[in-house]
Each structure stands twice: as structure tokens, then as C-alpha cells.
Amino acid sequence: MKNWDIRSEIILNKVVIIGAGAAGLMAGIAAAENGAEVTILEKNDRAGKKIRITGKGRCNVTSAKSLDEHIKAFAHNGKFMYTPYSALSPEETYSFFEEAGVPLKVERGDRVFPQSDNAQDIVDALVKKCESLGAKIVYDKAVKTLLRSAEGEVLGILCADGERISADKVIIATGGASYPGTGSSGDGYKLAKSAGHTIEMIRPALVPLVVKEDDIAKLQGLSLRNVRLSIYDKKGKCLAEEFGEMLFTHFGLSGPVVLTVSGKVSDYFLKQNGELMAIIDLKPALSAEKLDARLLREIKDQPKRSYKNLLGALLPQLLIEPFMKRSGIEPMKQSNQLTKEDRAVIIDLLKGYWFTVTATRPLAEGIVTAGGVNVKEIMPKTMQSKLCEGLYFAGEVMDIDAVTGGFNLQAAFSSGYLAGKSAAEV
């Protein structure tokens, strides 16, 4: 277990951290508790702006799942995270916030939240810990470029206002390029590129999907639970499949299961043109045979009920009209007049209500950014650049992204802690 209250009395290094988000603040804590003189530069007027909106303002801090499940949750470069996780595990993250006076709770799906359901408590705990360890946070301070020696070693940074700040080590923890209103506008990629790093294609992850069918407008606001969503390419190959909750919007599909499969969709559109099919199993717990048996029971119970009213026993109200239109069956047709072929059409739609996916929503709407600094150019044991001595990376600026559930924040905390600890060492 970490002792979060011990700080070396000997100043080992002057560390400048760019970004006061989850990764940057945890890097500041780790560097300061290991004796470094720490300055965190934040371009916004306050810290943790993106943390405040995560989990709909509740902040899904981490996941209580096993280490292997954490690693499997990453869409890209999960194995790279083994060492950062060994530096700061999910259990240690849990302990950190509890010891900082923020009691946590584990909810459905092993998602960990503050008991207060207030993301601000997480930000306050991180900032307070930084300050108690002597780390200085400077707000409204944008960084323009890295200062480097002729040999390429980091010497410090040049701020947008012209101020030069010297440093022994610099940690880039600027986040990705999603939600630019929070300050994640891709600044870190430019800084990394200036030091010779390769930036893997930036694209949205955990992002809603756009569909082309007109009936989507009638479904806006409808939330479905316990459905199975599958994504297929034009060759009929299943790219992704998830079970859970989803939401219809005016442009397409959103909600937990959609966000989870969206990374695969984003990767597909990055490499190929064309459309994808989103297939929704509205009744995943029932086979086609059991659904037919249920339809026959419903018809037997009320044989003169209209087809439209029959669907009322099977579907939410907003879905009935679009479903009827797709089925091609007369709405007022009596239930006892539905043929075997009619029932087959109904069952096919219940087990495979489909939409054509044409795109993801823009990068700015992605919860997480896929792509970023190529991790092959970063030493996983320290988070230091292999190309530029004294330069470190932490968090979403790297080419790492995971599904929803607290994994992305844990990656930020773990990589930030390791980068800060490593940067503090001589």
C-alpha cells in the first residue's frame, strides 16, 4: 500500500507538468512525494475540468474488476499498461481517495464512484494533495513549445505569454482532443511531434453513431435496456457485440452499449469506406421459437386485438409506429388474422431491428480520444520518451483508450503516477 503522506526532504529534480487533469495531478502528487520541485501548468482557470463532467458529473473513478479485465478493456495497447498498473493499481487508487476523505462505492458493473456522486470531490482531493505536498499549480498558463538543448535534451518550456520556465524533466499530460471545451484540444500532440514523436491517427472513441434511416427521428429520447447490439461489416462479419442499455438520438445511436462498440466502428471507418449495419436484438433473452410461442399466447388471450395494440405488449410506445412501418403489416389487422409469415416478420424485427451506420459523431463529441503518441516510442517502465531525454508522457495523450467503466481514468492515474515518480528520480 502506498504511504501518501511521506515526502522526501531532498529536492531531486525540477519537474514541470503540462496539464492539471487526472494524469497531470496524479503525476504532480507522485513527483512531489518523491522529492521533486513540481510546477503544474494548466491552460484553464481551474484544474480537472474534464474530470468534472465524467460519469455525467458523478465521476467513474476506477473499476473494481481484476487486473486482467482492466487490460482487456483497452481497445489499443492494453499490454503497455501493465507496468503503470503495477506502479498504481486500482486498489491503491481506491485507497488514495478514501484516505483523502472521499468515500467511494462500487456500483453495477464494478464501477467505482464517490459516495457523494459529485465529481468535484475527486478534483478537490487531487488538488488538495498536490498543494499539501508543495506542488505549485499555475492556472491560465498555456504552453507554446518545449525548450531543448542542441543534443535534444529537455531544458524546459516556453509559455504562450512568452515566459520561459526551466525544468529538469517535463511531463506532457494534456489529454486528447475530445471535449475541446475542457481544454483537451490536442496541444500535447504538437509538443510531442516537435520532439520527434509519431502521432497515431487521432479519432473519436466512446462516441455516438450516426445512422441514415429516417425513422430515427421518431425514436429520439427512447432508452432501451437489456438489448444486444451487434455491428456487422458489408461482408457480414461481426465487428463488435455488447449487451446492456442504449439510447436513440435525433442523429442515431448512443448510450453505454453504443459507446462500447464505437471504438471498433471508428477503427473501421479509419481504414475503409462504406457503411456498417447495427443490429439490435430487442428480446435477447428469448429465442425465435419462444417469441413465436409468446405471440401465439398474446393472440389467444385477445384474438380481436389489433396488430398495433398487440405490439403495445411487446415494445415501448415510441417504437411501435416505426416497427409497424418496417414490418409492412396493416396496423389495424386483427391479431387472430396474423399469418405464420406475419409472425415471422415480427420475430425477425424483434431479433434484428437494424440501422445503417454511416459515421461516428465528430471527435469533439468523443468521451475519449483514440490515437495519440505512439507507445512504442515510450519506455513503459518509466513513461519517459525514447527519443527525447527528460520528456515523459501520461494519460490520454498516448495511444491508449479503453471502454467505459472507469478504465480510462485509471489509466490516467496509473500512467500519471509512474511518470511523476520516474521524473522525480535522478
Short mmCIF file of C-alpha atoms in Angstrom, two decimals:
data_model
loop_
_atom_site.label_atom_id
_atom_site.label_comp_id
_atom_site.label_asym_id
_atom_site.label_seq_id
_atom_site.Cartn_x
_atom_site.Cartn_y
_atom_site.Cartn_z
CA MET A 1 0.00 0.00 0.00
CA LYS A 2 1.23 3.50 -0.82
CA ASN A 3 2.11 5.87 2.02
CA TRP A 4 0.61 9.04 0.58
CA ASP A 5 1.88 11.23 3.43
CA ILE A 6 5.63 10.76 3.11
CA ARG A 7 7.64 13.29 1.11
CA SER A 8 11.39 13.33 0.74
CA GLU A 9 13.13 16.40 2.15
CA ILE A 10 15.72 16.39 -0.64
CA ILE A 11 14.83 18.12 -3.90
CA LEU A 12 15.92 15.75 -6.66
CA ASN A 13 14.56 17.35 -9.81
CA LYS A 14 12.62 20.33 -11.04
CA VAL A 15 9.60 18.82 -12.79
CA VAL A 16 7.15 20.75 -14.97
CA ILE A 17 3.87 19.06 -15.78
CA ILE A 18 1.72 20.31 -18.64
CA GLY A 19 -1.95 19.78 -17.81
CA ALA A 20 -3.84 19.65 -14.50
CA GLY A 21 -6.22 16.83 -15.37
CA ALA A 22 -6.37 13.34 -13.90
CA ALA A 23 -2.95 12.30 -15.24
CA GLY A 24 -1.23 15.61 -14.56
CA LEU A 25 -2.48 15.97 -10.99
CA MET A 26 -1.53 12.40 -10.09
CA ALA A 27 1.87 12.93 -11.73
CA GLY A 28 2.30 16.03 -9.60
CA ILE A 29 1.46 14.09 -6.44
CA ALA A 30 3.89 11.28 -7.28
CA ALA A 31 6.71 13.64 -8.25
CA ALA A 32 6.26 15.81 -5.17
CA GLU A 33 6.08 12.93 -2.71
CA ASN A 34 9.33 11.64 -4.22
CA GLY A 35 11.08 14.94 -3.59
CA ALA A 36 10.79 16.88 -6.81
CA GLU A 37 10.06 20.56 -7.09
CA VAL A 38 6.81 20.44 -9.05
CA THR A 39 5.06 23.04 -11.17
CA ILE A 40 1.84 22.09 -12.94
CA LEU A 41 0.77 24.38 -15.78
CA GLU A 42 -2.93 24.46 -16.66
CA LYS A 43 -4.32 26.50 -19.56
CA ASN A 44 -7.80 26.65 -17.98
CA ASP A 45 -8.71 28.77 -14.97
CA ARG A 46 -9.13 25.68 -12.80
CA ALA A 47 -7.98 22.08 -12.57
CA GLY A 48 -9.75 18.88 -13.60
CA LYS A 49 -12.29 20.40 -15.94
CA LYS A 50 -12.83 17.12 -17.79
CA ILE A 51 -12.95 15.09 -14.58
CA ARG A 52 -15.93 17.20 -13.53
CA ILE A 53 -18.07 16.01 -16.43
CA THR A 54 -17.11 12.33 -16.39
CA GLY A 55 -19.80 9.86 -15.40
CA LYS A 56 -22.43 12.54 -16.00
CA GLY A 57 -20.87 14.62 -13.28
CA ARG A 58 -20.54 11.71 -10.85
CA CYS A 59 -17.03 10.60 -11.92
CA ASN A 60 -16.48 6.89 -12.52
CA VAL A 61 -13.11 6.92 -10.73
CA THR A 62 -11.96 3.38 -11.50
CA SER A 63 -13.23 -0.19 -11.81
CA ALA A 64 -13.22 -2.90 -9.16
CA LYS A 65 -12.57 -5.53 -11.84
CA SER A 66 -9.41 -7.65 -11.90
CA LEU A 67 -6.14 -6.50 -13.48
CA ASP A 68 -6.65 -8.82 -16.45
CA GLU A 69 -10.11 -7.36 -17.05
CA HIS A 70 -8.66 -3.86 -16.91
CA ILE A 71 -6.06 -4.73 -19.53
CA LYS A 72 -8.66 -6.41 -21.76
CA ALA A 73 -10.78 -3.25 -21.60
CA PHE A 74 -8.26 -1.35 -23.71
CA ALA A 75 -9.00 -1.14 -27.39
CA HIS A 76 -5.40 -0.27 -28.19
CA ASN A 77 -2.10 -1.14 -26.49
CA GLY A 78 -3.52 -2.66 -23.34
CA LYS A 79 -0.35 -4.63 -22.61
CA PHE A 80 1.57 -1.36 -22.43
CA MET A 81 -0.41 -0.57 -19.27
CA TYR A 82 0.85 -3.48 -17.16
CA THR A 83 3.77 -1.52 -15.70
CA PRO A 84 1.78 1.66 -14.95
CA TYR A 85 -0.84 -0.51 -13.22
CA SER A 86 1.88 -2.11 -11.12
CA ALA A 87 3.01 1.38 -10.08
CA LEU A 88 -0.54 2.36 -9.06
CA SER A 89 -3.22 -0.31 -9.04
CA PRO A 90 -6.99 0.24 -8.99
CA GLU A 91 -6.98 -0.89 -5.34
CA GLU A 92 -4.37 1.75 -4.50
CA THR A 93 -6.36 4.39 -6.35
CA TYR A 94 -9.39 3.42 -4.28
CA SER A 95 -7.33 3.73 -1.08
CA PHE A 96 -5.91 7.08 -2.16
CA PHE A 97 -9.32 8.74 -2.43
CA GLU A 98 -10.66 7.10 0.72
CA GLU A 99 -7.62 8.33 2.67
CA ALA A 100 -8.08 11.76 1.08
CA GLY A 101 -11.54 11.96 2.62
CA VAL A 102 -13.60 10.89 -0.40
CA PRO A 103 -15.53 7.69 0.47
CA LEU A 104 -16.18 5.53 -2.60
CA LYS A 105 -18.79 2.95 -3.57
CA VAL A 106 -18.95 0.11 -6.09
CA GLU A 107 -21.99 0.03 -8.35
CA ARG A 108 -23.34 -2.25 -11.06
CA GLY A 109 -20.66 -3.46 -13.43
CA ASP A 110 -17.95 -2.92 -10.77
CA ARG A 111 -17.93 0.82 -11.49
CA VAL A 112 -16.48 2.90 -8.66
CA PHE A 113 -17.95 6.33 -7.80
CA PRO A 114 -17.64 8.76 -4.91
CA GLN A 115 -20.43 8.18 -2.40
CA SER A 116 -21.36 11.84 -2.82
CA ASP A 117 -21.97 11.30 -6.57
CA ASN A 118 -20.05 14.55 -7.03
CA ALA A 119 -17.06 14.61 -9.40
CA GLN A 120 -15.89 17.86 -7.82
CA ASP A 121 -14.89 15.90 -4.71
CA ILE A 122 -12.40 13.90 -6.79
CA VAL A 123 -10.86 17.05 -8.26
CA ASP A 124 -10.67 18.72 -4.85
CA ALA A 125 -8.92 15.69 -3.33
CA LEU A 126 -6.28 15.67 -6.08
CA VAL A 127 -5.65 19.41 -5.92
CA LYS A 128 -5.51 19.43 -2.11
CA LYS A 129 -3.00 16.58 -2.10
CA CYS A 130 -0.81 18.34 -4.68
CA GLU A 131 -0.81 21.52 -2.65
CA SER A 132 -0.14 19.71 0.65
CA LEU A 133 2.98 18.18 -0.91
CA GLY A 134 4.19 21.56 -2.14
CA ALA A 135 3.32 21.15 -5.82
CA LYS A 136 2.53 24.50 -7.43
CA ILE A 137 -0.42 24.73 -9.84
CA VAL A 138 -0.39 27.71 -12.19
CA TYR A 139 -3.67 28.45 -13.98
CA ASP A 140 -4.35 30.27 -17.26
CA LYS A 141 -0.90 29.18 -18.42
CA ALA A 142 -0.75 27.72 -21.91
CA VAL A 143 2.45 26.13 -23.21
CA LYS A 144 3.71 27.06 -26.65
CA THR A 145 6.72 24.80 -27.14
CA LEU A 146 9.37 22.65 -25.49
CA LEU A 147 12.82 24.07 -24.86
CA ARG A 148 15.55 21.60 -25.76
CA SER A 149 19.35 21.53 -25.91
CA ALA A 150 21.32 21.06 -29.12
CA GLU A 151 21.54 17.39 -28.20
CA GLY A 152 17.74 17.21 -27.87
CA GLU A 153 17.52 17.04 -24.07
CA VAL A 154 14.60 18.84 -22.42
CA LEU A 155 15.53 22.15 -20.77
CA GLY A 156 12.06 23.47 -20.00
CA ILE A 157 9.11 25.07 -21.77
CA LEU A 158 8.14 28.32 -23.44
CA CYS A 159 4.70 29.58 -22.45
CA ALA A 160 2.26 31.27 -24.80
CA ASP A 161 2.74 34.52 -22.89
CA GLY A 162 6.47 34.43 -23.58
CA GLU A 163 7.61 33.22 -20.15
CA ARG A 164 10.37 30.61 -20.15
CA ILE A 165 10.32 28.02 -17.38
CA SER A 166 13.36 25.83 -16.91
CA ALA A 167 12.97 22.17 -15.92
CA ASP A 168 14.98 19.03 -15.48
CA LYS A 169 12.01 16.95 -16.56
CA VAL A 170 8.79 17.74 -18.43
CA ILE A 171 5.65 15.58 -18.34
CA ILE A 172 3.06 16.04 -21.08
CA ALA A 173 -0.36 15.25 -19.59
CA THR A 174 -2.56 17.39 -21.80
CA GLY A 175 -5.24 14.81 -22.56
CA GLY A 176 -6.54 14.03 -26.02
CA ALA A 177 -8.58 16.08 -28.48
CA SER A 178 -12.14 15.26 -27.43
CA TYR A 179 -14.32 17.69 -25.49
CA PRO A 180 -12.12 20.67 -26.51
CA GLY A 181 -14.15 22.91 -24.23
CA THR A 182 -12.42 21.22 -21.29
CA GLY A 183 -9.01 22.16 -22.66
CA SER A 184 -8.28 18.89 -24.45
CA SER A 185 -7.57 20.48 -27.80
CA GLY A 186 -4.64 18.39 -29.00
CA ASP A 187 -1.84 20.63 -27.71
CA GLY A 188 0.13 17.65 -26.42
CA TYR A 189 0.34 16.09 -29.87
CA LYS A 190 2.07 19.17 -31.26
CA LEU A 191 4.56 19.22 -28.40
CA ALA A 192 5.28 15.51 -28.80
CA LYS A 193 5.66 15.84 -32.55
CA SER A 194 8.14 18.66 -32.10
CA ALA A 195 10.29 16.24 -30.10
CA GLY A 196 10.23 13.72 -32.94
CA HIS A 197 7.36 11.53 -31.81
CA THR A 198 4.94 9.74 -34.13
CA ILE A 199 1.27 10.62 -33.60
CA GLU A 200 -1.08 7.78 -34.44
CA MET A 201 -4.22 8.91 -36.26
CA ILE A 202 -6.47 10.88 -33.91
CA ARG A 203 -10.10 9.73 -33.93
CA PRO A 204 -13.05 9.55 -31.54
CA ALA A 205 -13.57 6.65 -29.17
CA LEU A 206 -16.60 6.21 -26.90
CA VAL A 207 -18.69 8.25 -29.29
CA PRO A 208 -22.30 8.08 -30.58
CA LEU A 209 -23.03 6.65 -34.04
CA VAL A 210 -24.79 8.31 -36.98
CA VAL A 211 -27.41 6.35 -38.95
CA LYS A 212 -29.19 7.17 -42.19
CA GLU A 213 -32.72 5.80 -41.65
CA ASP A 214 -35.41 8.50 -41.44
CA ASP A 215 -37.39 6.78 -38.68
CA ILE A 216 -34.62 7.52 -36.18
CA ALA A 217 -36.20 10.94 -35.57
CA LYS A 218 -39.36 9.30 -34.19
CA LEU A 219 -37.27 7.36 -31.68
CA GLN A 220 -35.39 10.33 -30.23
CA GLY A 221 -35.15 10.10 -26.44
CA LEU A 222 -36.10 6.42 -26.25
CA SER A 223 -33.89 4.36 -23.95
CA LEU A 224 -33.76 0.57 -24.22
CA ARG A 225 -32.47 -1.76 -21.53
CA ASN A 226 -31.27 -5.32 -21.76
CA VAL A 227 -30.79 -5.34 -25.52
CA ARG A 228 -27.96 -6.79 -27.57
CA LEU A 229 -26.27 -4.57 -30.15
CA SER A 230 -24.14 -6.11 -32.89
CA ILE A 231 -22.13 -4.30 -35.56
CA TYR A 232 -21.58 -6.01 -38.91
CA ASP A 233 -19.49 -5.02 -41.91
CA LYS A 234 -20.62 -5.36 -45.54
CA LYS A 235 -19.21 -8.90 -45.67
CA GLY A 236 -21.37 -9.99 -42.76
CA LYS A 237 -18.53 -10.13 -40.25
CA CYS A 238 -19.45 -9.17 -36.70
CA LEU A 239 -17.03 -6.44 -35.57
CA ALA A 240 -18.42 -5.93 -32.08
CA GLU A 241 -21.27 -7.01 -29.83
CA GLU A 242 -22.49 -5.74 -26.46
CA PHE A 243 -25.41 -6.32 -24.11
CA GLY A 244 -26.97 -3.59 -21.99
CA GLU A 245 -28.56 -0.17 -22.37
CA MET A 246 -28.76 2.15 -25.36
CA LEU A 247 -30.35 5.44 -26.32
CA PHE A 248 -31.82 6.83 -29.56
CA THR A 249 -30.99 10.40 -30.54
CA HIS A 250 -32.06 12.67 -33.40
CA PHE A 251 -28.99 11.63 -35.41
CA GLY A 252 -28.56 7.99 -34.41
CA LEU A 253 -27.49 5.77 -31.54
CA SER A 254 -25.89 6.45 -28.17
CA GLY A 255 -25.82 5.03 -24.65
CA PRO A 256 -23.46 2.57 -22.92
CA VAL A 257 -23.50 -0.34 -25.41
CA VAL A 258 -23.13 2.02 -28.36
CA LEU A 259 -20.18 3.83 -26.80
CA THR A 260 -18.52 0.49 -26.06
CA VAL A 261 -18.70 -0.74 -29.67
CA SER A 262 -17.93 2.68 -31.15
CA GLY A 263 -14.17 2.18 -30.96
CA LYS A 264 -14.41 -0.70 -33.41
CA VAL A 265 -16.64 1.39 -35.65
CA SER A 266 -14.18 4.30 -35.54
CA ASP A 267 -11.28 1.97 -36.39
CA TYR A 268 -13.26 0.53 -39.33
CA PHE A 269 -14.05 3.93 -40.82
CA LEU A 270 -10.41 4.95 -40.39
CA LYS A 271 -9.30 2.12 -42.68
CA GLN A 272 -12.26 1.58 -45.02
CA ASN A 273 -15.07 3.34 -46.81
CA GLY A 274 -18.60 2.04 -46.75
CA GLU A 275 -21.37 1.54 -44.27
CA LEU A 276 -21.93 -0.77 -41.31
CA MET A 277 -25.06 -2.44 -40.01
CA ALA A 278 -26.18 -2.03 -36.40
CA ILE A 279 -28.44 -4.93 -35.44
CA ILE A 280 -30.47 -4.60 -32.24
CA ASP A 281 -31.86 -7.74 -30.62
CA LEU A 282 -34.79 -6.29 -28.68
CA LYS A 283 -35.51 -9.60 -26.95
CA PRO A 284 -32.12 -11.26 -26.43
CA ALA A 285 -33.40 -13.49 -23.61
CA LEU A 286 -35.91 -15.19 -25.94
CA SER A 287 -35.20 -17.42 -28.91
CA ALA A 288 -37.23 -17.07 -32.09
CA GLU A 289 -39.22 -20.17 -31.08
CA LYS A 290 -40.05 -18.76 -27.65
CA LEU A 291 -41.01 -15.43 -29.17
CA ASP A 292 -43.39 -17.16 -31.55
CA ALA A 293 -44.91 -19.04 -28.62
CA ARG A 294 -45.39 -15.76 -26.77
CA LEU A 295 -47.04 -14.16 -29.81
CA LEU A 296 -49.43 -17.08 -30.07
CA ARG A 297 -50.33 -16.72 -26.36
CA GLU A 298 -50.96 -13.00 -26.80
CA ILE A 299 -53.17 -13.70 -29.82
CA LYS A 300 -55.07 -16.41 -27.96
CA ASP A 301 -55.69 -14.14 -24.95
CA GLN A 302 -57.07 -11.29 -27.07
CA PRO A 303 -57.77 -12.57 -30.58
CA LYS A 304 -59.56 -9.44 -31.81
CA ARG A 305 -56.92 -7.01 -30.59
CA SER A 306 -55.31 -5.03 -33.43
CA TYR A 307 -51.72 -5.66 -34.51
CA LYS A 308 -50.86 -2.16 -33.25
CA ASN A 309 -52.21 -2.91 -29.76
CA LEU A 310 -50.53 -6.31 -29.79
CA LEU A 311 -47.17 -4.57 -30.24
CA GLY A 312 -48.01 -2.48 -27.18
CA ALA A 313 -47.47 -5.61 -25.10
CA LEU A 314 -44.03 -6.15 -26.63
CA LEU A 315 -42.50 -2.75 -27.29
CA PRO A 316 -42.16 0.73 -25.76
CA GLN A 317 -44.65 3.24 -27.16
CA LEU A 318 -42.18 5.25 -29.27
CA LEU A 319 -41.01 2.15 -31.10
CA ILE A 320 -44.45 0.88 -32.13
CA GLU A 321 -45.07 3.13 -35.16
CA PRO A 322 -41.60 2.73 -36.74
CA PHE A 323 -41.77 -1.01 -36.08
CA MET A 324 -45.17 -1.32 -37.79
CA LYS A 325 -43.97 0.64 -40.81
CA ARG A 326 -40.93 -1.58 -41.23
CA SER A 327 -42.98 -4.76 -40.86
CA GLY A 328 -45.39 -3.73 -43.62
CA ILE A 329 -48.33 -5.24 -41.71
CA GLU A 330 -51.60 -3.30 -41.58
CA PRO A 331 -51.79 -1.64 -38.11
CA MET A 332 -55.49 -2.43 -37.59
CA LYS A 333 -55.25 -6.04 -38.70
CA GLN A 334 -56.75 -8.29 -36.03
CA SER A 335 -54.28 -10.42 -34.10
CA ASN A 336 -56.08 -13.65 -34.98
CA GLN A 337 -55.64 -12.78 -38.67
CA LEU A 338 -51.85 -12.60 -38.45
CA THR A 339 -50.39 -15.35 -40.58
CA LYS A 340 -47.39 -17.51 -39.85
CA GLU A 341 -45.48 -15.34 -42.32
CA ASP A 342 -46.61 -12.19 -40.47
CA ARG A 343 -45.37 -13.63 -37.20
CA ALA A 344 -42.03 -14.47 -38.84
CA VAL A 345 -41.64 -10.83 -39.97
CA ILE A 346 -42.42 -9.59 -36.45
CA ILE A 347 -39.95 -12.02 -34.87
CA ASP A 348 -37.23 -11.12 -37.36
CA LEU A 349 -37.60 -7.45 -36.46
CA LEU A 350 -37.70 -8.14 -32.72
CA LYS A 351 -34.49 -10.14 -33.01
CA GLY A 352 -32.87 -7.85 -35.58
CA TYR A 353 -34.08 -4.26 -35.64
CA TRP A 354 -31.47 -2.68 -37.89
CA PHE A 355 -29.90 0.63 -38.77
CA THR A 356 -27.26 1.63 -41.32
CA VAL A 357 -24.29 3.27 -39.62
CA THR A 358 -22.67 5.89 -41.85
CA ALA A 359 -20.27 7.59 -39.42
CA THR A 360 -19.37 8.36 -35.85
CA ARG A 361 -20.10 11.72 -34.35
CA PRO A 362 -17.21 14.23 -34.51
CA LEU A 363 -14.05 13.92 -32.45
CA ALA A 364 -15.18 16.82 -30.28
CA GLU A 365 -18.08 14.68 -29.05
CA GLY A 366 -15.99 11.64 -28.20
CA ILE A 367 -15.62 10.92 -24.49
CA VAL A 368 -12.13 9.60 -25.17
CA THR A 369 -9.62 10.10 -28.00
CA ALA A 370 -8.21 7.09 -29.81
CA GLY A 371 -4.76 7.53 -31.30
CA GLY A 372 -2.01 9.75 -29.97
CA VAL A 373 1.67 9.39 -29.15
CA ASN A 374 2.93 6.01 -30.36
CA VAL A 375 3.62 3.95 -27.23
CA LYS A 376 6.50 2.13 -28.94
CA GLU A 377 8.38 5.40 -28.54
CA ILE A 378 7.74 5.49 -24.77
CA MET A 379 9.51 3.40 -22.12
CA PRO A 380 6.72 1.57 -20.26
CA LYS A 381 8.82 1.21 -17.08
CA THR A 382 9.15 4.97 -16.65
CA MET A 383 6.84 6.72 -19.17
CA GLN A 384 9.92 8.54 -20.49
CA SER A 385 10.34 9.25 -24.18
CA LYS A 386 12.79 7.03 -26.02
CA LEU A 387 13.53 9.93 -28.35
CA CYS A 388 13.93 12.89 -26.03
CA GLU A 389 15.71 12.67 -22.69
CA GLY A 390 13.79 14.27 -19.85
CA LEU A 391 10.41 14.14 -21.60
CA TYR A 392 7.60 11.99 -20.17
CA PHE A 393 4.01 11.23 -21.10
CA ALA A 394 0.89 10.41 -19.08
CA GLY A 395 -2.76 9.75 -19.83
CA GLU A 396 -4.87 10.19 -22.92
CA VAL A 397 -2.18 11.98 -24.95
CA MET A 398 -0.76 8.49 -25.56
CA ASP A 399 -2.29 5.97 -27.96
CA ILE A 400 -4.29 4.19 -25.26
CA ASP A 401 -8.07 4.07 -24.93
CA ALA A 402 -10.50 1.75 -23.18
CA VAL A 403 -14.23 1.08 -22.99
CA THR A 404 -16.45 2.79 -20.43
CA GLY A 405 -16.38 1.71 -16.81
CA GLY A 406 -13.60 3.68 -15.11
CA PHE A 407 -10.74 2.19 -17.12
CA ASN A 408 -9.67 5.39 -18.86
CA LEU A 409 -9.44 7.38 -15.64
CA GLN A 410 -7.49 4.56 -14.00
CA ALA A 411 -5.08 4.61 -16.97
CA ALA A 412 -4.62 8.34 -16.43
CA PHE A 413 -3.98 7.90 -12.71
CA SER A 414 -1.60 4.95 -13.15
CA SER A 415 0.44 6.39 -16.01
CA GLY A 416 0.50 9.78 -14.29
CA TYR A 417 1.75 8.29 -11.05
CA LEU A 418 4.50 6.32 -12.80
CA ALA A 419 5.58 9.33 -14.91
CA GLY A 420 5.72 11.58 -11.86
CA LYS A 421 7.62 9.08 -9.74
CA SER A 422 10.09 8.40 -12.57
CA ALA A 423 10.61 12.09 -13.34
CA ALA A 424 11.47 12.77 -9.72
CA GLU A 425 14.37 10.35 -9.82
CA VAL A 426 17.88 11.49 -10.74
#
